[in-house]
PDB file of C-alpha atoms and ligand atoms in Angstrom:
ATOM      1  CA  MET A   5     -69.579 -26.835-125.445  1.00  0.00           C
ATOM      2  CA  ARG A   6     -69.719 -26.800-121.611  1.00  0.00           C
ATOM      3  CA  ILE A   7     -72.086 -24.134-120.322  1.00  0.00           C
ATOM      4  CA  ASP A   8     -69.431 -22.482-118.174  1.00  0.00           C
ATOM      5  CA  ARG A   9     -67.120 -22.069-121.174  1.00  0.00           C
ATOM      6  CA  LEU A  10     -69.989 -20.686-123.279  1.00  0.00           C
ATOM      7  CA  LEU A  11     -70.762 -18.102-120.615  1.00  0.00           C
ATOM      8  CA  CYS A  12     -67.148 -17.077-120.569  1.00  0.00           C
ATOM      9  CA  GLU A  13     -67.054 -16.724-124.339  1.00  0.00           C
ATOM     10  CA  LEU A  14     -70.150 -14.563-124.056  1.00  0.00           C
ATOM     11  CA  ASN A  15     -68.091 -12.319-121.704  1.00  0.00           C
ATOM     12  CA  ILE A  16     -70.557 -12.893-118.882  1.00  0.00           C
ATOM     13  CA  GLY A  17     -67.748 -13.427-116.465  1.00  0.00           C
ATOM     14  CA  SER A  18     -64.586 -15.230-115.606  1.00  0.00           C
ATOM     15  CA  ARG A  19     -64.572 -19.063-115.240  1.00  0.00           C
ATOM     16  CA  SER A  20     -64.983 -18.841-111.432  1.00  0.00           C
ATOM     17  CA  GLN A  21     -67.617 -16.098-111.619  1.00  0.00           C
ATOM     18  CA  VAL A  22     -69.793 -17.959-114.096  1.00  0.00           C
ATOM     19  CA  LYS A  23     -69.578 -21.023-111.914  1.00  0.00           C
ATOM     20  CA  GLU A  24     -71.004 -19.024-109.051  1.00  0.00           C
ATOM     21  CA  LEU A  25     -73.728 -17.495-111.251  1.00  0.00           C
ATOM     22  CA  LEU A  26     -74.729 -20.971-112.363  1.00  0.00           C
ATOM     23  CA  LYS A  27     -74.744 -22.299-108.822  1.00  0.00           C
ATOM     24  CA  ALA A  28     -76.943 -19.447-107.732  1.00  0.00           C
ATOM     25  CA  GLY A  29     -79.447 -20.336-110.454  1.00  0.00           C
ATOM     26  CA  GLN A  30     -79.057 -17.062-112.264  1.00  0.00           C
ATOM     27  CA  VAL A  31     -78.677 -18.476-115.805  1.00  0.00           C
ATOM     28  CA  THR A  32     -81.235 -20.167-117.930  1.00  0.00           C
ATOM     29  CA  VAL A  33     -80.659 -22.105-121.108  1.00  0.00           C
ATOM     30  CA  ASP A  34     -83.634 -22.146-123.404  1.00  0.00           C
ATOM     31  CA  GLY A  35     -85.738 -21.094-120.405  1.00  0.00           C
ATOM     32  CA  ILE A  36     -84.467 -23.678-118.029  1.00  0.00           C
ATOM     33  CA  ILE A  37     -82.221 -23.012-115.050  1.00  0.00           C
ATOM     34  CA  VAL A  38     -78.955 -24.756-115.456  1.00  0.00           C
ATOM     35  CA  LYS A  39     -76.767 -25.106-112.334  1.00  0.00           C
ATOM     36  CA  LYS A  40     -74.084 -27.530-113.285  1.00  0.00           C
ATOM     37  CA  ALA A  41     -70.973 -25.989-114.863  1.00  0.00           C
ATOM     38  CA  ASP A  42     -70.227 -29.072-116.860  1.00  0.00           C
ATOM     39  CA  THR A  43     -73.571 -29.222-118.616  1.00  0.00           C
ATOM     40  CA  GLN A  44     -73.077 -29.681-122.363  1.00  0.00           C
ATOM     41  CA  VAL A  45     -75.052 -27.386-124.600  1.00  0.00           C
ATOM     42  CA  ASP A  46     -75.098 -26.808-128.344  1.00  0.00           C
ATOM     43  CA  GLU A  47     -73.680 -23.289-128.480  1.00  0.00           C
ATOM     44  CA  ARG A  48     -75.046 -22.687-131.913  1.00  0.00           C
ATOM     45  CA  LYS A  49     -78.621 -23.276-130.947  1.00  0.00           C
ATOM     46  CA  VAL A  50     -79.248 -22.262-127.389  1.00  0.00           C
ATOM     47  CA  TYR A  51     -80.503 -19.038-125.992  1.00  0.00           C
ATOM     48  CA  ILE A  52     -78.956 -17.962-122.745  1.00  0.00           C
ATOM     49  CA  GLN A  53     -80.679 -15.606-120.322  1.00  0.00           C
ATOM     50  CA  TYR A  54     -78.939 -13.882-117.512  1.00  0.00           C
ATOM     51  CA  ARG A  55     -80.210 -10.893-115.604  1.00  0.00           C
ATOM     52  CA  GLY A  56     -83.079 -10.312-117.982  1.00  0.00           C
ATOM     53  CA  LYS A  57     -80.741 -10.140-121.012  1.00  0.00           C
ATOM     54  CA  GLU A  58     -80.776 -12.690-123.843  1.00  0.00           C
ATOM     55  CA  TYR A  59     -77.479 -13.946-125.236  1.00  0.00           C
ATOM     56  CA  ARG A  60     -76.784 -15.941-128.385  1.00  0.00           C
ATOM     57  CA  TYR A  61     -73.471 -17.253-129.337  1.00  0.00           C
ATOM     58  CA  GLN A  62     -72.593 -16.420-132.840  1.00  0.00           C
ATOM     59  CA  PRO A  63     -69.049 -16.879-133.975  1.00  0.00           C
ATOM     60  CA  PHE A  64     -68.094 -14.873-137.045  1.00  0.00           C
ATOM     61  CA  VAL A  65     -67.269 -16.760-140.175  1.00  0.00           C
ATOM     62  CA  TYR A  66     -65.396 -15.551-143.190  1.00  0.00           C
ATOM     63  CA  PHE A  67     -65.295 -17.187-146.583  1.00  0.00           C
ATOM     64  CA  LEU A  68     -63.659 -16.318-149.796  1.00  0.00           C
ATOM     65  CA  MET A  69     -65.491 -17.117-153.044  1.00  0.00           C
ATOM     66  CA  ASN A  70     -64.084 -17.068-156.496  1.00  0.00           C
ATOM     67  CA  LYS A  71     -67.343 -15.902-158.016  1.00  0.00           C
ATOM     68  CA  PRO A  72     -68.173 -17.373-161.438  1.00  0.00           C
ATOM     69  CA  ALA A  73     -70.144 -15.497-164.105  1.00  0.00           C
ATOM     70  CA  GLY A  74     -73.862 -16.138-164.228  1.00  0.00           C
ATOM     71  CA  VAL A  75     -74.700 -15.844-160.444  1.00  0.00           C
ATOM     72  CA  ILE A  76     -75.998 -12.749-158.924  1.00  0.00           C
ATOM     73  CA  THR A  77     -74.582 -11.097-155.788  1.00  0.00           C
ATOM     74  CA  ALA A  78     -77.607 -11.446-153.571  1.00  0.00           C
ATOM     75  CA  THR A  79     -78.634 -13.735-150.715  1.00  0.00           C
ATOM     76  CA  ARG A  80     -81.873 -14.836-152.351  1.00  0.00           C
ATOM     77  CA  ASP A  81     -83.714 -14.453-155.606  1.00  0.00           C
ATOM     78  CA  GLU A  82     -86.912 -15.838-157.132  1.00  0.00           C
ATOM     79  CA  LYS A  83     -85.433 -16.592-160.473  1.00  0.00           C
ATOM     80  CA  GLU A  84     -81.617 -16.262-160.550  1.00  0.00           C
ATOM     81  CA  LYS A  85     -79.023 -18.346-158.801  1.00  0.00           C
ATOM     82  CA  THR A  86     -77.344 -16.275-156.082  1.00  0.00           C
ATOM     83  CA  VAL A  87     -73.890 -16.384-154.537  1.00  0.00           C
ATOM     84  CA  LEU A  88     -75.694 -17.636-151.379  1.00  0.00           C
ATOM     85  CA  ASP A  89     -77.134 -20.564-153.301  1.00  0.00           C
ATOM     86  CA  LEU A  90     -73.668 -21.302-154.631  1.00  0.00           C
ATOM     87  CA  PHE A  91     -72.114 -20.895-151.184  1.00  0.00           C
ATOM     88  CA  LYS A  92     -74.586 -23.485-149.655  1.00  0.00           C
ATOM     89  CA  GLU A  93     -73.866 -25.965-152.473  1.00  0.00           C
ATOM     90  CA  GLN A  94     -70.148 -25.610-152.013  1.00  0.00           C
ATOM     91  CA  TYR A  95     -70.286 -25.782-148.281  1.00  0.00           C
ATOM     92  CA  GLN A  96     -72.426 -28.902-148.413  1.00  0.00           C
ATOM     93  CA  GLN A  97     -69.971 -30.527-150.865  1.00  0.00           C
ATOM     94  CA  MET A  98     -67.186 -29.823-148.442  1.00  0.00           C
ATOM     95  CA  HIS A  99     -69.106 -31.162-145.395  1.00  0.00           C
ATOM     96  CA  ARG A 100     -70.738 -34.392-146.580  1.00  0.00           C
ATOM     97  CA  GLY A 101     -74.111 -32.787-147.454  1.00  0.00           C
ATOM     98  CA  GLU A 102     -74.325 -30.980-144.135  1.00  0.00           C
ATOM     99  CA  LEU A 103     -75.220 -27.363-143.825  1.00  0.00           C
ATOM    100  CA  THR A 104     -74.842 -27.277-140.051  1.00  0.00           C
ATOM    101  CA  GLY A 105     -72.192 -25.656-138.058  1.00  0.00           C
ATOM    102  CA  ILE A 106     -72.417 -22.226-139.677  1.00  0.00           C
ATOM    103  CA  PRO A 107     -75.002 -19.440-139.242  1.00  0.00           C
ATOM    104  CA  VAL A 108     -75.910 -19.663-142.891  1.00  0.00           C
ATOM    105  CA  GLN A 109     -78.994 -17.480-142.460  1.00  0.00           C
ATOM    106  CA  ASP A 110     -76.749 -14.613-141.428  1.00  0.00           C
ATOM    107  CA  ILE A 111     -74.161 -14.882-144.074  1.00  0.00           C
ATOM    108  CA  PHE A 112     -74.087 -12.203-146.747  1.00  0.00           C
ATOM    109  CA  PRO A 113     -71.712 -11.011-149.526  1.00  0.00           C
ATOM    110  CA  VAL A 114     -69.571  -7.990-148.754  1.00  0.00           C
ATOM    111  CA  GLY A 115     -70.106  -5.637-151.713  1.00  0.00           C
ATOM    112  CA  ARG A 116     -71.436  -6.459-155.087  1.00  0.00           C
ATOM    113  CA  LEU A 117     -70.041  -7.944-158.224  1.00  0.00           C
ATOM    114  CA  ASP A 118     -72.143  -7.817-161.454  1.00  0.00           C
ATOM    115  CA  LYS A 119     -73.610 -11.009-162.777  1.00  0.00           C
ATOM    116  CA  ASP A 120     -70.939 -11.229-165.449  1.00  0.00           C
ATOM    117  CA  THR A 121     -68.051 -10.187-163.109  1.00  0.00           C
ATOM    118  CA  VAL A 122     -65.919 -12.981-161.703  1.00  0.00           C
ATOM    119  CA  GLY A 123     -63.405 -13.176-158.862  1.00  0.00           C
ATOM    120  CA  LEU A 124     -62.954 -12.324-155.204  1.00  0.00           C
ATOM    121  CA  LEU A 125     -66.015 -12.051-153.095  1.00  0.00           C
ATOM    122  CA  LEU A 126     -65.987 -12.109-149.293  1.00  0.00           C
ATOM    123  CA  LEU A 127     -68.920 -13.756-147.511  1.00  0.00           C
ATOM    124  CA  THR A 128     -69.407 -13.288-143.762  1.00  0.00           C
ATOM    125  CA  ASN A 129     -71.809 -12.755-140.999  1.00  0.00           C
ATOM    126  CA  ASP A 130     -69.541  -9.977-139.502  1.00  0.00           C
ATOM    127  CA  GLY A 131     -71.584  -6.850-140.142  1.00  0.00           C
ATOM    128  CA  GLY A 132     -69.005  -4.532-138.496  1.00  0.00           C
ATOM    129  CA  LEU A 133     -66.208  -5.656-140.800  1.00  0.00           C
ATOM    130  CA  ALA A 134     -68.456  -5.423-143.845  1.00  0.00           C
ATOM    131  CA  HIS A 135     -69.462  -1.948-142.878  1.00  0.00           C
ATOM    132  CA  ASP A 136     -65.844  -0.885-142.585  1.00  0.00           C
ATOM    133  CA  LEU A 137     -64.771  -2.475-145.844  1.00  0.00           C
ATOM    134  CA  LEU A 138     -67.588  -0.816-147.791  1.00  0.00           C
ATOM    135  CA  SER A 139     -67.446   2.571-146.101  1.00  0.00           C
ATOM    136  CA  PRO A 140     -66.674   5.231-148.719  1.00  0.00           C
ATOM    137  CA  LYS A 141     -64.637   7.020-146.083  1.00  0.00           C
ATOM    138  CA  LYS A 142     -62.209   4.116-145.674  1.00  0.00           C
ATOM    139  CA  HIS A 143     -61.058   4.015-149.269  1.00  0.00           C
ATOM    140  CA  VAL A 144     -60.346   0.285-149.212  1.00  0.00           C
ATOM    141  CA  GLU A 145     -58.431  -0.625-152.358  1.00  0.00           C
ATOM    142  CA  LYS A 146     -60.020  -3.021-154.873  1.00  0.00           C
ATOM    143  CA  ARG A 147     -57.958  -4.392-157.740  1.00  0.00           C
ATOM    144  CA  TYR A 148     -59.543  -5.649-160.953  1.00  0.00           C
ATOM    145  CA  TYR A 149     -58.295  -7.399-164.065  1.00  0.00           C
ATOM    146  CA  VAL A 150     -59.969  -5.770-167.054  1.00  0.00           C
ATOM    147  CA  ARG A 151     -60.269  -6.831-170.750  1.00  0.00           C
ATOM    148  CA  THR A 152     -61.557  -4.210-173.147  1.00  0.00           C
ATOM    149  CA  ASP A 153     -63.084  -4.309-176.626  1.00  0.00           C
ATOM    150  CA  LYS A 154     -60.550  -1.883-178.106  1.00  0.00           C
ATOM    151  CA  VAL A 155     -56.935  -0.910-177.637  1.00  0.00           C
ATOM    152  CA  LEU A 156     -56.040   0.963-174.455  1.00  0.00           C
ATOM    153  CA  SER A 157     -54.196   4.161-175.325  1.00  0.00           C
ATOM    154  CA  GLU A 158     -51.740   5.925-173.027  1.00  0.00           C
ATOM    155  CA  ARG A 159     -54.172   8.847-172.988  1.00  0.00           C
ATOM    156  CA  MET A 160     -56.954   6.682-171.785  1.00  0.00           C
ATOM    157  CA  LEU A 161     -54.834   5.173-169.069  1.00  0.00           C
ATOM    158  CA  GLU A 162     -53.895   8.649-167.874  1.00  0.00           C
ATOM    159  CA  GLN A 163     -57.526   9.790-167.836  1.00  0.00           C
ATOM    160  CA  LEU A 164     -58.552   6.735-165.826  1.00  0.00           C
ATOM    161  CA  GLU A 165     -55.756   7.365-163.366  1.00  0.00           C
ATOM    162  CA  LYS A 166     -56.599  11.047-162.923  1.00  0.00           C
ATOM    163  CA  GLY A 167     -60.403  10.539-162.567  1.00  0.00           C
ATOM    164  CA  VAL A 168     -63.181  10.475-165.046  1.00  0.00           C
ATOM    165  CA  ASP A 169     -66.782  11.658-165.331  1.00  0.00           C
ATOM    166  CA  ILE A 170     -69.160   8.780-164.751  1.00  0.00           C
ATOM    167  CA  GLY A 171     -72.221  10.970-164.259  1.00  0.00           C
ATOM    168  CA  GLU A 172     -71.793  11.406-160.566  1.00  0.00           C
ATOM    169  CA  LYS A 173     -71.364  14.761-158.794  1.00  0.00           C
ATOM    170  CA  GLU A 174     -67.598  14.348-158.677  1.00  0.00           C
ATOM    171  CA  LEU A 175     -65.038  12.791-160.920  1.00  0.00           C
ATOM    172  CA  THR A 176     -63.843   9.349-159.805  1.00  0.00           C
ATOM    173  CA  LEU A 177     -61.034   9.336-157.408  1.00  0.00           C
ATOM    174  CA  PRO A 178     -57.492   8.784-158.739  1.00  0.00           C
ATOM    175  CA  SER A 179     -56.862   5.135-159.607  1.00  0.00           C
ATOM    176  CA  LYS A 180     -53.827   3.051-160.536  1.00  0.00           C
ATOM    177  CA  VAL A 181     -53.630   1.392-163.867  1.00  0.00           C
ATOM    178  CA  GLU A 182     -51.104  -1.203-165.022  1.00  0.00           C
ATOM    179  CA  LYS A 183     -51.301  -2.057-168.640  1.00  0.00           C
ATOM    180  CA  GLU A 184     -50.776  -5.750-169.402  1.00  0.00           C
ATOM    181  CA  SER A 185     -51.388  -5.905-173.151  1.00  0.00           C
ATOM    182  CA  GLN A 186     -53.088  -3.861-175.865  1.00  0.00           C
ATOM    183  CA  ASN A 187     -56.528  -4.524-174.378  1.00  0.00           C
ATOM    184  CA  THR A 188     -55.915  -5.828-170.843  1.00  0.00           C
ATOM    185  CA  CYS A 189     -54.882  -4.110-167.630  1.00  0.00           C
ATOM    186  CA  PHE A 190     -55.158  -4.079-163.854  1.00  0.00           C
ATOM    187  CA  ILE A 191     -56.960  -1.150-162.200  1.00  0.00           C
ATOM    188  CA  THR A 192     -57.028  -0.374-158.509  1.00  0.00           C
ATOM    189  CA  ILE A 193     -59.825   1.848-157.250  1.00  0.00           C
ATOM    190  CA  THR A 194     -60.758   2.956-153.823  1.00  0.00           C
ATOM    191  CA  GLU A 195     -64.418   3.580-154.392  1.00  0.00           C
ATOM    192  CA  GLY A 196     -67.260   1.162-154.973  1.00  0.00           C
ATOM    193  CA  LYS A 197     -69.964   2.889-156.985  1.00  0.00           C
ATOM    194  CA  TYR A 198     -72.466   0.948-159.007  1.00  0.00           C
ATOM    195  CA  HIS A 199     -70.828  -0.620-162.063  1.00  0.00           C
ATOM    196  CA  GLN A 200     -67.866   1.625-161.310  1.00  0.00           C
ATOM    197  CA  VAL A 201     -65.168  -0.067-163.400  1.00  0.00           C
ATOM    198  CA  LYS A 202     -67.395  -0.498-166.450  1.00  0.00           C
ATOM    199  CA  ARG A 203     -68.565   3.084-166.223  1.00  0.00           C
ATOM    200  CA  MET A 204     -65.010   4.359-165.891  1.00  0.00           C
ATOM    201  CA  PHE A 205     -63.891   2.555-169.022  1.00  0.00           C
ATOM    202  CA  ALA A 206     -67.076   3.658-170.827  1.00  0.00           C
ATOM    203  CA  ALA A 207     -66.135   7.229-169.988  1.00  0.00           C
ATOM    204  CA  VAL A 208     -62.901   6.846-171.986  1.00  0.00           C
ATOM    205  CA  GLY A 209     -64.686   5.089-174.889  1.00  0.00           C
ATOM    206  CA  LEU A 210     -64.048   1.459-174.051  1.00  0.00           C
ATOM    207  CA  GLN A 211     -66.328  -1.412-173.241  1.00  0.00           C
ATOM    208  CA  VAL A 212     -65.268  -3.924-170.635  1.00  0.00           C
ATOM    209  CA  THR A 213     -65.592  -7.374-172.091  1.00  0.00           C
ATOM    210  CA  TYR A 214     -64.170  -9.266-168.965  1.00  0.00           C
ATOM    211  CA  LEU A 215     -63.862  -8.177-165.429  1.00  0.00           C
ATOM    212  CA  LYS A 216     -62.269 -10.031-162.509  1.00  0.00           C
ATOM    213  CA  ARG A 217     -61.740  -8.793-158.999  1.00  0.00           C
ATOM    214  CA  ILE A 218     -58.297  -9.790-157.766  1.00  0.00           C
ATOM    215  CA  SER A 219     -58.119  -8.234-154.323  1.00  0.00           C
ATOM    216  CA  MET A 220     -59.874  -6.220-151.722  1.00  0.00           C
ATOM    217  CA  GLY A 221     -57.938  -4.549-148.913  1.00  0.00           C
ATOM    218  CA  GLY A 222     -55.424  -7.097-147.672  1.00  0.00           C
ATOM    219  CA  LEU A 223     -57.335 -10.038-149.160  1.00  0.00           C
ATOM    220  CA  THR A 224     -56.121 -11.527-152.512  1.00  0.00           C
ATOM    221  CA  LEU A 225     -57.513 -14.260-154.697  1.00  0.00           C
ATOM    222  CA  ASP A 226     -55.116 -17.131-155.125  1.00  0.00           C
ATOM    223  CA  ASP A 227     -54.793 -19.431-158.136  1.00  0.00           C
ATOM    224  CA  GLU A 228     -55.737 -22.495-156.160  1.00  0.00           C
ATOM    225  CA  LEU A 229     -59.357 -21.430-155.640  1.00  0.00           C
ATOM    226  CA  LYS A 230     -61.102 -22.190-158.928  1.00  0.00           C
ATOM    227  CA  GLU A 231     -64.056 -20.299-160.200  1.00  0.00           C
ATOM    228  CA  GLY A 232     -67.155 -21.287-158.289  1.00  0.00           C
ATOM    229  CA  GLN A 233     -65.201 -22.538-155.257  1.00  0.00           C
ATOM    230  CA  ILE A 234     -65.159 -21.292-151.678  1.00  0.00           C
ATOM    231  CA  ARG A 235     -62.705 -21.581-148.863  1.00  0.00           C
ATOM    232  CA  GLU A 236     -62.523 -20.286-145.278  1.00  0.00           C
ATOM    233  CA  LEU A 237     -60.197 -17.389-144.685  1.00  0.00           C
ATOM    234  CA  THR A 238     -57.075 -18.052-142.623  1.00  0.00           C
ATOM    235  CA  GLU A 239     -56.718 -16.276-139.280  1.00  0.00           C
ATOM    236  CA  GLU A 240     -53.952 -14.114-140.858  1.00  0.00           C
ATOM    237  CA  GLU A 241     -56.301 -13.147-143.661  1.00  0.00           C
ATOM    238  CA  VAL A 242     -59.003 -12.071-141.254  1.00  0.00           C
ATOM    239  CA  ASN A 243     -56.482 -10.089-139.199  1.00  0.00           C
ATOM    240  CA  GLU A 244     -55.251  -8.422-142.387  1.00  0.00           C
ATOM    241  CA  LEU A 245     -58.792  -7.320-143.199  1.00  0.00           C
ATOM    242  CA  TYR A 246     -59.127  -5.777-139.775  1.00  0.00           C
ATOM    243  CA  ALA A 247     -55.696  -4.006-140.069  1.00  0.00           C
TER     244      ALA A 247
HETATM  245  N1  URA B 324     -67.180  -2.536-161.298  1.00  0.00           N
HETATM  246  C1  URA B 324     -68.094  -2.945-162.170  1.00  0.00           C
HETATM  247  O1  URA B 324     -68.398  -2.271-163.102  1.00  0.00           O
HETATM  248  N2  URA B 324     -68.601  -4.177-161.953  1.00  0.00           N
HETATM  249  C2  URA B 324     -68.303  -4.966-160.946  1.00  0.00           C
HETATM  250  O2  URA B 324     -68.820  -6.052-160.827  1.00  0.00           O
HETATM  251  C3  URA B 324     -67.379  -4.483-160.007  1.00  0.00           C
HETATM  252  C4  URA B 324     -66.837  -3.247-160.166  1.00  0.00           C
END
């Protein structure tokens, strides 16, 4: 990227202003004064200094993963394969073995799925968005597909919808349950407590034998993304998450 464009993207000034700043020798790139506006720099690597402040260009990236069972939701682990290990593998497969072009060291999963839970997982380096999506105050809806060990009775469904005691101070917030078969249903919750869905079903006497997250906020898993695969979010999807 040209240095003048990079300075604009960093909101240091307008195109004409940054040209002047450059000419005046006020900007350093990796410690060296750069005066020519058309100097090409690698925006992902350089450190810019202007008026004693350091700037680094870091575009936000957003990926959707269809998490398979058997990987843990963490960025690194001594023993277990993590979603970040899988992310790197998949990204490299899509980019001829390259892991460049993304700030991989800053990418993290938004929220947590258990090792045996599959489905939608958002990975990003956008801490602000992650914070909003996970904030208990925001009540972001998460929809799961659930299979249980025993038959789901109408009474159990009612209890789940009203709120159940999972050993926290308060009952769980109201949820929405749609029964699909004798032992499968969809549940939409607006909280994200540890093992929440499994604990909710345990509270009505059922064990969850399969759990898949289908959606989170405005983001929905599509059939095209197979388990273990990743894809970048579209602009509309990112906007939807911010809505
Ligand atoms: N609730 C659970 O119990 N487990 C998950 O992985 C997600 C929600």
